[in-house]
Tab-separated table of C-alpha atoms and ligand atoms in Angstrom:
chain	number	residue	atom	x	y	z
A	1	UNK	CA	-5.493	-8.817	10.040
A	2	UNK	CA	-8.023	-6.715	11.935
A	3	UNK	CA	-7.660	-2.994	11.367
A	4	UNK	CA	-8.959	0.104	13.093
A	5	UNK	CA	-12.513	1.178	12.226
A	6	UNK	CA	-12.763	3.733	9.444
A	7	UNK	CA	-13.437	7.287	10.610
A	8	UNK	CA	-16.898	8.427	9.499
A	9	UNK	CA	-15.308	11.136	7.345
A	10	UNK	CA	-13.251	8.535	5.427
A	11	UNK	CA	-13.358	9.323	1.681
A	12	UNK	CA	-14.477	5.778	1.058
A	13	UNK	CA	-17.769	6.422	2.810
A	14	UNK	CA	-18.614	9.742	1.142
A	15	UNK	CA	-21.297	9.944	-1.552
A	16	UNK	CA	-20.299	10.556	-5.161
A	17	UNK	CA	-22.260	11.552	-8.251
A	18	UNK	CA	-21.584	10.042	-11.668
A	19	UNK	CA	-24.010	11.460	-14.219
A	20	UNK	CA	-27.462	10.345	-13.120
A	21	UNK	CA	-25.981	7.955	-10.536
A	22	UNK	CA	-25.971	9.233	-6.978
A	23	UNK	CA	-23.853	6.674	-5.202
A	24	UNK	CA	-23.952	6.490	-1.389
A	25	UNK	CA	-20.243	5.667	-1.190
A	26	UNK	CA	-17.099	5.404	-3.302
A	27	UNK	CA	-16.569	1.703	-2.978
A	28	UNK	CA	-18.067	0.193	-6.140
A	29	UNK	CA	-18.294	-3.454	-7.082
A	30	UNK	CA	-16.230	-4.281	-10.186
A	31	UNK	CA	-17.851	-6.329	-12.967
A	32	UNK	CA	-17.439	-10.071	-12.382
A	33	UNK	CA	-18.463	-12.772	-14.836
A	34	UNK	CA	-19.806	-15.725	-12.790
A	35	UNK	CA	-21.406	-17.954	-15.486
A	36	UNK	CA	-24.452	-18.815	-13.456
A	37	UNK	CA	-27.231	-17.240	-15.521
A	38	UNK	CA	-29.671	-19.579	-17.266
A	39	UNK	CA	-28.434	-21.050	-20.554
A	40	UNK	CA	-30.403	-18.381	-22.460
A	41	UNK	CA	-28.653	-15.588	-20.553
A	42	UNK	CA	-31.449	-14.864	-18.111
A	43	UNK	CA	-30.466	-13.815	-14.579
A	44	UNK	CA	-32.187	-16.261	-12.207
A	45	UNK	CA	-33.054	-16.672	-8.522
A	46	UNK	CA	-29.408	-17.128	-7.579
A	47	UNK	CA	-28.391	-14.010	-9.514
A	48	UNK	CA	-31.099	-12.014	-7.699
A	49	UNK	CA	-29.820	-13.208	-4.332
A	50	UNK	CA	-26.128	-12.595	-5.230
A	51	UNK	CA	-26.682	-9.001	-6.259
A	52	UNK	CA	-29.121	-8.253	-3.423
A	53	UNK	CA	-26.477	-9.391	-0.931
A	54	UNK	CA	-24.001	-6.881	-2.364
A	55	UNK	CA	-26.269	-3.791	-2.382
A	56	UNK	CA	-23.945	-2.079	0.151
A	57	UNK	CA	-21.656	-1.175	-2.763
A	58	UNK	CA	-21.932	2.450	-3.901
A	59	UNK	CA	-22.678	1.049	-7.366
A	60	UNK	CA	-22.840	-2.604	-8.417
A	61	UNK	CA	-21.382	-3.014	-11.874
A	62	UNK	CA	-22.834	-6.314	-13.099
A	63	UNK	CA	-21.147	-9.235	-14.790
A	64	UNK	CA	-20.356	-8.635	-18.476
A	65	UNK	CA	-23.599	-9.252	-20.375
A	66	UNK	CA	-23.900	-9.794	-24.117
A	67	UNK	CA	-25.806	-7.143	-26.136
A	68	UNK	CA	-26.413	-9.646	-28.946
A	69	UNK	CA	-26.393	-13.430	-29.352
A	70	UNK	CA	-23.168	-13.361	-31.371
A	71	UNK	CA	-21.547	-11.196	-28.703
A	72	UNK	CA	-21.541	-14.012	-26.139
A	73	UNK	CA	-18.114	-15.227	-25.101
A	74	UNK	CA	-18.684	-17.938	-22.496
A	75	UNK	CA	-21.440	-20.337	-21.420
A	76	UNK	CA	-24.077	-19.086	-18.991
A	77	UNK	CA	-23.138	-15.408	-19.166
A	78	UNK	CA	-26.026	-13.026	-18.673
A	79	UNK	CA	-27.577	-11.337	-21.681
A	80	UNK	CA	-29.520	-8.171	-22.468
A	81	UNK	CA	-31.048	-9.481	-25.660
A	82	UNK	CA	-34.448	-11.095	-25.078
A	83	UNK	CA	-37.652	-10.368	-23.187
A	84	UNK	CA	-36.742	-13.200	-20.786
A	85	UNK	CA	-33.338	-11.578	-20.127
A	86	UNK	CA	-35.100	-8.286	-19.435
A	87	UNK	CA	-37.489	-9.922	-16.958
A	88	UNK	CA	-34.498	-11.400	-15.137
A	89	UNK	CA	-32.774	-8.034	-14.864
A	90	UNK	CA	-36.019	-6.521	-13.620
A	91	UNK	CA	-35.928	-8.881	-10.635
A	92	UNK	CA	-32.237	-8.105	-9.996
A	93	UNK	CA	-32.812	-4.346	-10.165
A	94	UNK	CA	-35.807	-4.529	-7.816
A	95	UNK	CA	-33.809	-6.522	-5.246
A	96	UNK	CA	-30.780	-4.194	-5.382
A	97	UNK	CA	-32.985	-1.102	-5.117
A	98	UNK	CA	-35.004	-2.567	-2.236
A	99	UNK	CA	-31.738	-2.844	-0.296
A	100	UNK	CA	-30.644	0.710	-1.204
A	101	UNK	CA	-28.141	-0.069	-3.952
A	102	UNK	CA	-27.594	1.010	-7.546
A	103	UNK	CA	-27.222	-1.379	-10.515
A	104	UNK	CA	-25.216	-0.726	-13.679
A	105	UNK	CA	-25.247	-3.532	-16.208
A	106	UNK	CA	-21.958	-4.049	-18.019
A	107	UNK	CA	-22.510	-4.608	-21.761
A	108	UNK	CA	-19.796	-6.931	-23.010
A	109	UNK	CA	-19.576	-7.970	-26.633
A	110	UNK	CA	-16.822	-10.597	-26.594
A	111	UNK	CA	-15.989	-10.261	-30.310
A	112	UNK	CA	-13.279	-12.799	-31.274
A	113	UNK	CA	-12.945	-14.069	-27.658
A	114	UNK	CA	-15.563	-16.689	-28.298
A	115	UNK	CA	-16.249	-20.095	-29.793
A	116	UNK	CA	-18.772	-21.115	-32.403
A	117	UNK	CA	-20.306	-23.707	-30.075
A	118	UNK	CA	-21.194	-20.965	-27.541
A	119	UNK	CA	-23.013	-18.857	-30.179
A	120	UNK	CA	-25.215	-21.502	-31.828
A	121	UNK	CA	-22.890	-22.153	-34.768
A	122	UNK	CA	-22.346	-18.513	-35.684
A	123	UNK	CA	-18.917	-17.110	-36.507
A	124	UNK	CA	-17.535	-14.629	-33.956
A	125	UNK	CA	-17.040	-11.075	-35.253
A	126	UNK	CA	-14.193	-8.673	-34.686
A	127	UNK	CA	-12.197	-5.728	-36.028
A	128	UNK	CA	-9.994	-8.346	-37.657
A	129	UNK	CA	-10.190	-11.834	-39.182
A	130	UNK	CA	-7.169	-12.938	-37.158
A	131	UNK	CA	-7.861	-15.590	-34.507
A	132	UNK	CA	-6.936	-14.692	-30.918
A	133	UNK	CA	-4.145	-16.907	-29.549
A	134	UNK	CA	-5.081	-19.147	-26.656
A	135	UNK	CA	-8.120	-21.114	-25.667
A	136	UNK	CA	-11.549	-20.393	-24.278
A	137	UNK	CA	-13.859	-22.271	-21.957
A	138	UNK	CA	-16.845	-23.929	-23.730
A	139	UNK	CA	-19.419	-26.512	-22.719
A	140	UNK	CA	-16.955	-29.088	-24.082
A	141	UNK	CA	-14.038	-27.740	-22.094
A	142	UNK	CA	-11.154	-25.566	-23.283
A	143	UNK	CA	-10.961	-25.094	-27.059
A	144	UNK	CA	-9.076	-22.777	-29.439
A	145	UNK	CA	-10.902	-19.508	-30.151
A	146	UNK	CA	-12.872	-19.773	-33.394
A	147	UNK	CA	-11.336	-17.647	-36.173
A	148	UNK	CA	-13.521	-14.530	-36.394
A	149	UNK	CA	-14.719	-12.682	-39.453
A	150	UNK	CA	-13.956	-8.963	-39.701
A	151	UNK	CA	-17.092	-6.843	-39.483
A	152	UNK	CA	-17.810	-5.029	-42.748
A	153	UNK	CA	-17.856	-1.258	-42.557
A	154	UNK	CA	-21.564	-1.113	-43.248
A	155	UNK	CA	-22.314	-3.577	-40.476
A	156	UNK	CA	-20.893	-1.366	-37.737
A	157	UNK	CA	-23.952	0.893	-37.263
A	158	UNK	CA	-26.010	-2.261	-36.677
A	159	UNK	CA	-23.626	-3.447	-33.955
A	160	UNK	CA	-23.762	-0.024	-32.294
A	161	UNK	CA	-27.561	-0.245	-32.472
A	162	UNK	CA	-27.404	-3.606	-30.634
A	163	UNK	CA	-25.596	-1.911	-27.758
A	164	UNK	CA	-28.225	0.830	-27.754
A	165	UNK	CA	-31.095	-1.712	-27.784
A	166	UNK	CA	-29.521	-3.707	-24.963
A	167	UNK	CA	-29.099	-0.487	-22.946
A	168	UNK	CA	-32.769	0.376	-23.510
A	169	UNK	CA	-33.733	-3.084	-22.297
A	170	UNK	CA	-31.822	-3.030	-19.081
A	171	UNK	CA	-32.885	0.528	-18.225
A	172	UNK	CA	-36.494	-0.487	-18.904
A	173	UNK	CA	-35.792	-3.349	-16.494
A	174	UNK	CA	-34.875	-0.795	-13.839
A	175	UNK	CA	-31.092	-0.693	-14.088
A	176	UNK	CA	-29.600	2.691	-13.242
A	177	UNK	CA	-27.255	2.648	-16.209
A	178	UNK	CA	-24.899	0.593	-18.357
A	179	UNK	CA	-21.133	0.270	-18.564
A	180	UNK	CA	-19.628	-0.283	-22.024
A	181	UNK	CA	-16.914	-2.916	-21.742
A	182	UNK	CA	-14.087	-1.542	-23.839
A	183	UNK	CA	-11.409	-3.355	-21.824
A	184	UNK	CA	-9.795	-6.792	-21.406
A	185	UNK	CA	-9.525	-7.719	-25.053
A	186	UNK	CA	-13.212	-7.930	-25.992
A	187	UNK	CA	-14.809	-6.420	-29.093
A	188	UNK	CA	-14.447	-2.707	-28.332
A	189	UNK	CA	-10.853	-3.216	-27.196
A	190	UNK	CA	-10.238	-5.189	-30.436
A	191	UNK	CA	-10.994	-1.946	-32.304
A	192	UNK	CA	-8.825	0.277	-30.062
A	193	UNK	CA	-5.703	-1.900	-30.065
A	194	UNK	CA	-3.186	-1.199	-32.835
A	195	UNK	CA	-1.813	-4.733	-32.489
A	196	UNK	CA	-5.200	-6.298	-33.266
A	197	UNK	CA	-7.110	-3.831	-35.470
A	198	UNK	CA	-5.733	-4.355	-39.009
A	199	UNK	CA	-8.540	-2.542	-40.835
A	200	UNK	CA	-7.923	-0.401	-43.889
A	201	UNK	CA	-11.297	1.423	-43.683
A	202	UNK	CA	-11.973	4.559	-41.590
A	203	UNK	CA	-12.109	2.364	-38.436
A	204	UNK	CA	-8.407	1.314	-38.538
A	205	UNK	CA	-4.988	2.937	-38.657
A	206	UNK	CA	-4.824	6.292	-36.882
A	207	UNK	CA	-5.859	6.772	-33.249
A	208	UNK	CA	-8.900	8.743	-34.456
A	209	UNK	CA	-9.930	5.844	-36.663
A	210	UNK	CA	-9.381	3.170	-34.011
A	211	UNK	CA	-11.402	5.184	-31.517
A	212	UNK	CA	-14.246	5.809	-34.011
A	213	UNK	CA	-16.290	2.669	-33.448
A	214	UNK	CA	-16.149	2.991	-29.654
A	215	UNK	CA	-17.249	6.624	-29.903
A	216	UNK	CA	-20.138	5.600	-32.184
A	217	UNK	CA	-21.235	2.864	-29.784
A	218	UNK	CA	-21.121	5.326	-26.907
A	219	UNK	CA	-23.069	7.916	-28.897
A	220	UNK	CA	-25.778	5.401	-29.941
A	221	UNK	CA	-26.080	4.167	-26.338
A	222	UNK	CA	-26.190	7.712	-24.978
A	223	UNK	CA	-28.883	8.623	-27.495
A	224	UNK	CA	-30.895	5.612	-26.319
A	225	UNK	CA	-30.792	6.051	-22.549
A	226	UNK	CA	-29.105	9.387	-21.864
A	227	UNK	CA	-25.350	9.964	-21.686
A	228	UNK	CA	-25.635	10.463	-17.916
A	229	UNK	CA	-26.458	6.745	-17.551
A	230	UNK	CA	-23.561	5.447	-19.645
A	231	UNK	CA	-20.139	4.632	-18.234
A	232	UNK	CA	-17.226	2.964	-19.998
A	233	UNK	CA	-14.417	0.638	-18.915
A	234	UNK	CA	-10.934	0.836	-20.397
A	235	UNK	CA	-7.737	-1.160	-19.778
A	236	UNK	CA	-4.991	0.564	-21.807
A	237	UNK	CA	-2.176	-1.820	-22.739
A	238	UNK	CA	-3.589	-4.729	-20.747
A	239	UNK	CA	-2.347	-7.801	-22.671
A	240	UNK	CA	-5.269	-10.002	-21.567
A	241	UNK	CA	-6.997	-11.979	-24.346
A	242	UNK	CA	-4.128	-11.593	-26.834
A	243	UNK	CA	-4.173	-7.802	-26.963
A	244	UNK	CA	-1.021	-6.055	-28.096
A	245	UNK	CA	-0.988	-2.257	-27.964
A	246	UNK	CA	1.939	0.064	-28.599
A	247	UNK	CA	0.162	3.318	-29.326
A	248	UNK	CA	-1.790	4.221	-26.202
A	249	UNK	CA	-2.523	7.734	-27.481
A	250	UNK	CA	-5.793	6.275	-28.804
A	251	UNK	CA	-7.103	6.471	-25.227
A	252	UNK	CA	-6.596	10.230	-24.922
A	253	UNK	CA	-8.240	10.663	-28.356
A	254	UNK	CA	-11.126	8.476	-27.232
A	255	UNK	CA	-11.643	9.965	-23.793
A	256	UNK	CA	-11.575	13.531	-25.137
A	257	UNK	CA	-14.489	12.622	-27.450
A	258	UNK	CA	-16.345	10.794	-24.694
A	259	UNK	CA	-16.022	13.960	-22.575
A	260	UNK	CA	-17.892	15.820	-25.304
A	261	UNK	CA	-20.678	13.258	-25.147
A	262	UNK	CA	-20.926	13.766	-21.382
A	263	UNK	CA	-20.830	10.133	-20.277
A	264	UNK	CA	-21.475	9.345	-16.590
A	265	UNK	CA	-18.021	8.014	-15.785
A	266	UNK	CA	-14.780	6.561	-17.068
A	267	UNK	CA	-13.676	3.365	-15.304
A	268	UNK	CA	-10.013	2.623	-15.737
A	269	UNK	CA	-8.259	-0.652	-15.013
A	270	UNK	CA	-4.648	0.320	-14.371
A	271	UNK	CA	-1.951	0.485	-11.711
A	272	UNK	CA	-2.401	3.638	-9.631
A	273	UNK	CA	1.073	4.919	-10.556
A	274	UNK	CA	0.759	4.185	-14.293
A	275	UNK	CA	1.264	7.476	-16.223
A	276	UNK	CA	-1.913	6.716	-18.209
A	277	UNK	CA	-3.988	7.467	-15.093
A	278	UNK	CA	-2.910	11.103	-14.963
A	279	UNK	CA	-3.065	11.464	-18.752
A	280	UNK	CA	-6.673	10.329	-18.972
A	281	UNK	CA	-7.669	12.223	-15.829
A	282	UNK	CA	-6.385	15.359	-17.582
A	283	UNK	CA	-8.701	14.937	-20.602
A	284	UNK	CA	-11.702	13.621	-18.605
A	285	UNK	CA	-13.543	16.278	-16.592
A	286	UNK	CA	-16.127	13.870	-15.103
A	287	UNK	CA	-16.230	11.114	-12.509
A	288	UNK	CA	-13.180	8.840	-12.662
A	289	UNK	CA	-13.357	5.316	-11.297
A	290	UNK	CA	-10.195	3.262	-10.797
A	291	UNK	CA	-9.673	-0.498	-10.420
A	292	UNK	CA	-6.048	-1.216	-9.727
A	293	UNK	CA	-6.574	-4.939	-9.240
A	294	UNK	CA	-6.533	-4.579	-5.490
A	295	UNK	CA	-6.930	-8.299	-5.246
A	296	UNK	CA	-7.407	-10.244	-2.117
A	297	UNK	CA	-5.144	-8.235	0.155
A	298	UNK	CA	-6.807	-5.927	2.569
A	299	UNK	CA	-6.212	-2.804	0.501
A	300	UNK	CA	-8.628	-0.552	2.359
A	301	UNK	CA	-6.177	2.108	3.542
A	302	UNK	CA	-4.451	2.255	0.139
A	303	UNK	CA	-7.825	2.857	-1.477
A	304	UNK	CA	-8.666	5.592	1.030
A	305	UNK	CA	-5.330	7.255	0.214
A	306	UNK	CA	-6.019	7.159	-3.543
A	307	UNK	CA	-9.377	8.792	-2.958
A	308	UNK	CA	-8.124	11.468	-0.611
A	309	UNK	CA	-5.211	12.277	-2.973
A	310	UNK	CA	-7.744	12.744	-5.785
A	311	UNK	CA	-6.235	9.998	-7.962
A	312	UNK	CA	-9.820	8.767	-8.484
A	313	UNK	CA	-13.320	9.771	-7.418
A	314	UNK	CA	-14.392	6.171	-6.711
A	315	UNK	CA	-12.737	2.764	-6.791
A	316	UNK	CA	-14.058	-0.525	-8.078
A	317	UNK	CA	-13.036	-3.738	-6.379
A	318	UNK	CA	-13.793	-7.245	-7.652
A	319	UNK	CA	-12.641	-10.245	-5.699
A	320	UNK	CA	-13.063	-8.641	-2.240
A	321	UNK	CA	-16.764	-8.045	-3.084
A	322	UNK	CA	-17.070	-11.486	-4.614
A	323	UNK	CA	-16.080	-13.055	-1.286
A	324	UNK	CA	-17.568	-10.437	1.055
A	325	UNK	CA	-21.159	-9.395	0.398
A	326	UNK	CA	-20.843	-6.990	3.336
A	327	UNK	CA	-17.468	-5.579	2.295
A	328	UNK	CA	-18.442	-1.994	3.089
A	329	UNK	CA	-19.458	-2.976	6.623
A	330	UNK	CA	-16.316	-5.071	7.091
A	331	UNK	CA	-14.005	-2.306	5.919
A	332	UNK	CA	-15.935	0.257	7.968
A	333	UNK	CA	-15.471	-1.801	11.106
A	334	UNK	CA	-11.951	-2.973	10.249
A	335	UNK	CA	-13.072	-6.604	10.341
A	336	UNK	CA	-11.302	-9.561	8.696
A	337	UNK	CA	-12.338	-10.558	5.159
A	338	UNK	CA	-13.407	-13.889	3.693
A	339	UNK	CA	-10.926	-15.204	1.138
A	340	UNK	CA	-12.292	-15.749	-2.405
A	341	UNK	CA	-12.305	-19.345	-3.623
A	342	UNK	CA	-10.995	-19.419	-7.198
A	343	UNK	CA	-12.417	-22.902	-7.791
A	344	UNK	CA	-15.931	-21.475	-7.744
A	345	UNK	CA	-15.335	-18.257	-9.721
A	346	UNK	CA	-16.859	-19.457	-12.988
A	347	UNK	CA	-19.975	-21.597	-13.134
A	348	UNK	CA	-21.692	-23.823	-10.608
A	349	UNK	CA	-24.423	-23.051	-8.108
A	350	UNK	CA	-24.771	-21.341	-4.748
A	351	UNK	CA	-21.406	-22.538	-3.471
A	352	UNK	CA	-18.897	-19.726	-3.779
A	353	UNK	CA	-21.644	-17.450	-5.097
A	354	UNK	CA	-24.322	-16.732	-2.513
A	355	UNK	CA	-22.912	-18.602	0.477
A	356	UNK	CA	-20.050	-16.338	1.564
A	357	UNK	CA	-20.950	-15.420	5.157
A	358	UNK	CA	-21.685	-11.939	6.407
A	359	UNK	CA	-20.290	-10.800	9.746
A	360	UNK	CA	-22.189	-12.317	12.626
A	361	UNK	CA	-24.656	-10.123	14.485
B	401	FMN	C1	-14.151	-14.106	-11.619
B	401	FMN	C2	-13.845	-12.833	-12.359
B	401	FMN	C3	-14.696	-12.393	-13.382
B	401	FMN	C4	-14.446	-11.177	-14.037
B	401	FMN	N1	-15.341	-10.745	-14.980
B	401	FMN	C5	-15.203	-9.495	-15.523
B	401	FMN	C6	-16.224	-8.972	-16.394
B	401	FMN	O1	-17.245	-9.593	-16.677
B	401	FMN	N2	-15.982	-7.729	-16.885
B	401	FMN	C7	-14.851	-6.987	-16.606
B	401	FMN	O2	-14.736	-5.858	-17.084
B	401	FMN	N3	-13.915	-7.498	-15.776
B	401	FMN	C8	-14.078	-8.698	-15.221
B	401	FMN	N4	-13.130	-9.147	-14.310
B	401	FMN	C9	-12.031	-8.256	-13.872
B	401	FMN	C10	-12.442	-7.563	-12.561
B	401	FMN	O3	-13.474	-6.638	-12.804
B	401	FMN	C11	-11.251	-6.829	-11.926
B	401	FMN	O4	-10.752	-5.890	-12.843
B	401	FMN	C12	-10.131	-7.776	-11.488
B	401	FMN	O5	-10.669	-8.841	-10.734
B	401	FMN	C13	-9.083	-7.047	-10.660
B	401	FMN	O6	-9.673	-6.399	-9.563
B	401	FMN	P1	-9.693	-7.060	-8.077
B	401	FMN	O7	-8.290	-7.319	-7.713
B	401	FMN	O8	-10.385	-6.025	-7.202
B	401	FMN	O9	-10.476	-8.347	-8.149
B	401	FMN	C14	-13.311	-10.400	-13.707
B	401	FMN	C15	-12.442	-10.861	-12.699
B	401	FMN	C16	-12.686	-12.039	-12.022
B	401	FMN	C17	-11.775	-12.475	-10.914
């Protein structure tokens, strides 16, 4: 349904600062795994074109990208591990910058949400040795998750260092920052969640202990590239990827410590009226980014309301950007949107990736 054009003073179109990021608007692109990188995790010509097309976003948060080989969850995800990966990100960053955008690379260690065939025969690692229920996509189709091994206490600094090294790489490649993926059931969430983390060392049990590893990863990454270039994504209580969480107080404990580090932003995946939004906003003095799963509906005016009510400083949207490279223009003009095609979300080529049309003219 065509809507009225946005007024030029719409909160959506106002600039916003998040640490070192000076975003031209408040409509950010949410991280979207698309499984089209080269098999070694290198962003390729298609990736360059896909991100270049979406440079209208205030900030592009990239697809989840593994900070280490064992951190890969799915085939053809992007990586931030090798020189070749770095060269690929250099081309993406140049293209996005040339069109006036900002690029944040999401660092996603999948932890136990993986399969040994995806990680060259290695065993996935986690906060726990318990296998995640459910199946995962592999080159041989859907298979049960491989049972992980619990990381030993003395291995954890090394994993934090991998995040820091990956962040150094992508910033050297020209990215404007990184987002630590501590949401959606992947490794960092596996430490936060009381229903998954069954450790008896100082990284399990109390909220302070469950937050400890995430804080250490954030600190190591901030030391590597500057806290003002590090954001973090959280999804409190989101049951995705076999997460169970009863004690959400871990998030207030965590965010209060992240505030001391001075990270660039907190990016929360939650319903706008979930009490956790206000609770975390209260302990987080910095830039607050919200993704409520706005989905495919034309949620423009609802987003503008959330911004003008101060519920968030910026919003991230996923599928609308996936299907509309010129989403900011479309929402500014009140134009209709392309519908995302779920069949082409994960894997494949240009179809459903770089061929969504822009508005004519
Ligand atoms: C195809 C696809 C891939 C996704 N990949 C990621 C990812 O790599 N990292 C992440 O944090 N969230 C990922 N998500 C979740 C989105 O960032 C977003 O939270 C979700 O799509 C809801 O927002 P939306 O309704 O605006 O799309 C993905 C979602 C989709 C549909």
